[in-house]
Coordinates of C-alpha atoms in Angstrom, one line a residue:
X222 CA 69.4 -54.2 -37.0
X223 CA 67.2 -54.4 -34.1
X224 CA 64.9 -51.6 -33.3
X225 CA 64.8 -50.5 -29.8
X226 CA 61.4 -49.9 -28.5
X227 CA 60.8 -46.7 -26.7
X228 CA 60.4 -47.0 -23.0
X229 CA 56.8 -47.1 -21.9
X230 CA 55.7 -44.1 -20.0
X231 CA 53.7 -44.6 -16.8
X232 CA 50.8 -42.2 -16.9
X233 CA 49.2 -41.1 -13.7
X234 CA 45.5 -40.7 -13.2
X235 CA 44.1 -37.2 -13.5
X236 CA 43.1 -35.9 -10.1
X237 CA 40.7 -33.1 -9.7
X238 CA 42.0 -30.1 -8.0
X239 CA 41.0 -29.0 -4.5
X240 CA 37.6 -27.4 -4.5
X241 CA 37.7 -23.7 -3.6
X242 CA 36.5 -22.9 -0.1
X243 CA 33.1 -21.3 0.3
X244 CA 34.5 -18.6 2.5
X245 CA 35.4 -15.9 1.7
X246 CA 33.0 -15.5 -1.2
X247 CA 34.1 -14.1 -4.5
X248 CA 33.8 -10.3 -5.0
X249 CA 30.7 -10.7 -7.1
X250 CA 28.9 -12.4 -4.2
X251 CA 29.8 -9.4 -2.0
X252 CA 28.4 -7.0 -4.6
X253 CA 25.2 -9.0 -4.9
X254 CA 24.8 -9.1 -1.1
X255 CA 25.3 -5.3 -1.0
X256 CA 22.7 -4.7 -3.7
X257 CA 20.2 -7.0 -1.9
X258 CA 20.8 -5.3 1.4
X259 CA 20.3 -1.8 -0.2
X260 CA 17.1 -3.0 -1.9
X261 CA 15.8 -4.4 1.4
X262 CA 16.6 -1.2 3.2
X263 CA 14.9 0.9 0.6
X264 CA 11.8 -1.3 0.5
X265 CA 11.6 -1.2 4.3
X266 CA 11.9 2.5 4.4
X267 CA 9.2 2.9 1.7
X268 CA 6.9 0.5 3.5
X269 CA 7.3 2.4 6.9
X270 CA 6.7 5.8 5.2
X271 CA 3.6 4.3 3.5
X272 CA 2.3 3.0 6.9
X273 CA 3.0 6.3 8.6
X274 CA 1.2 8.2 5.9
X275 CA -1.8 5.9 6.2
X276 CA -1.9 6.4 10.0
X277 CA -1.7 10.2 9.5
X278 CA -4.6 10.1 7.0
X279 CA -6.7 8.0 9.4
X280 CA -5.9 10.3 12.3
X281 CA -6.9 13.3 10.3
X282 CA -10.2 11.7 9.3
X283 CA -11.0 10.7 12.8
X284 CA -10.1 14.1 14.3
X285 CA -12.2 15.9 11.7
X286 CA -15.3 13.8 12.4
X287 CA -14.7 14.0 16.2
X288 CA -14.6 17.8 16.1
X289 CA -18.1 17.9 14.7
X290 CA -20.5 18.7 17.6
X291 CA -23.6 16.7 16.6
X292 CA -24.4 13.6 14.5
X293 CA -25.6 15.7 11.5
X294 CA -22.4 17.8 11.7
X295 CA -20.4 14.5 11.7
X296 CA -22.2 13.4 8.5
X297 CA -21.4 16.8 6.9
X298 CA -17.7 16.4 8.0
X299 CA -17.5 13.0 6.4
X300 CA -19.2 14.2 3.2
X301 CA -16.7 17.1 3.0
X302 CA -13.7 14.7 3.5
X303 CA -15.1 12.3 0.9
X304 CA -15.5 15.0 -1.6
X305 CA -12.0 16.2 -1.1
X306 CA -10.7 12.7 -1.6
X307 CA -12.9 12.2 -4.7
X308 CA -11.3 15.3 -6.3
X309 CA -8.0 13.5 -6.2
X310 CA -9.5 10.6 -8.2
X311 CA -11.7 12.7 -10.6
X312 CA -11.6 16.5 -10.6
X313 CA -15.3 16.7 -11.5
X314 CA -16.4 14.1 -8.8
X315 CA -17.2 16.7 -6.1
X316 CA -20.0 18.1 -8.3
X317 CA -22.0 14.9 -8.3
X318 CA -25.2 14.9 -6.4
X319 CA -27.7 12.3 -5.0
X320 CA -27.5 8.7 -6.4
X321 CA -24.8 9.6 -8.9
X322 CA -22.6 10.7 -6.0
X323 CA -23.3 7.5 -4.0
X324 CA -22.7 5.3 -7.1
X325 CA -19.3 7.1 -7.6
X326 CA -18.5 6.3 -4.0
X327 CA -19.5 2.7 -4.5
X328 CA -17.3 2.2 -7.6
X329 CA -14.9 -0.6 -6.8
X330 CA -16.2 -1.4 -3.4
X331 CA -17.0 -5.0 -2.6
X332 CA -19.8 -5.1 -1.4
X333 CA -21.2 -1.6 -2.3
X334 CA -21.9 0.3 0.9
X335 CA -23.2 3.8 -0.2
X336 CA -26.1 3.5 -2.7
X337 CA -28.0 0.9 -0.7
X338 CA -26.2 0.8 2.6
X339 CA -25.1 2.9 5.5
X340 CA -23.5 5.4 3.1
X341 CA -27.0 6.5 1.8
X342 CA -27.1 8.7 4.9
X343 CA -24.7 11.1 3.1
X344 CA -27.5 12.3 0.8
X345 CA -29.6 14.1 3.5
X346 CA -28.1 13.1 6.9
X347 CA -26.4 16.5 7.3
X348 CA -29.7 18.3 6.8
X349 CA -31.8 16.3 9.3
X350 CA -32.5 17.7 12.7
X351 CA -31.6 14.4 14.4
X352 CA -29.7 11.4 13.1
X353 CA -29.3 8.1 14.8
X354 CA -25.7 7.8 16.3
X355 CA -25.6 4.1 15.3
X356 CA -26.3 5.0 11.7
X357 CA -23.6 7.7 11.8
X358 CA -21.1 5.2 13.2
X359 CA -21.9 2.7 10.4
X360 CA -21.4 5.5 7.9
X361 CA -18.1 6.5 9.6
X362 CA -16.8 2.9 9.1
X363 CA -17.5 2.8 5.3
X364 CA -16.6 6.5 4.7
X365 CA -13.3 6.1 6.5
X366 CA -12.4 3.0 4.5
X367 CA -13.3 4.8 1.2
X368 CA -11.4 8.0 2.3
X369 CA -8.2 6.1 3.2
X370 CA -8.3 4.1 0.0
X371 CA -8.7 7.1 -2.2
X372 CA -6.2 9.4 -0.4
X373 CA -3.6 6.7 -0.1
X374 CA -3.9 5.6 -3.7
X375 CA -3.7 9.1 -5.2

């Protein structure tokens, strides 16, 4: 008896399927896009509010100094504003006097500007009969920077 061999099967090559189109994206990508957009909108709004707050603080400082009638009164106004800002950092800071007050103002500043700089005018500038307007302007620059940093941080 003769065995009959099974017919040979012709196998075809395996062909990869058609790659999915890139558009429209899967629902997960839409969700991720929505989350990223919401996060970007929230960050943008936060950044704009922060900038507006900083501008308002700067305007308040500038107006308070401008309202002072004389250079000694401007020094007194800056001293008062700095003491208010210092209370937000340390509730006991407004009680500091002299070099301790100037050293507190210098804390964290690079380079220090109060103890051995234009900020030293804060110690007695408000009590002098006359103060050089250029010295007051130099003080205004460093006092404004310190005020904004403290008020914005707290």
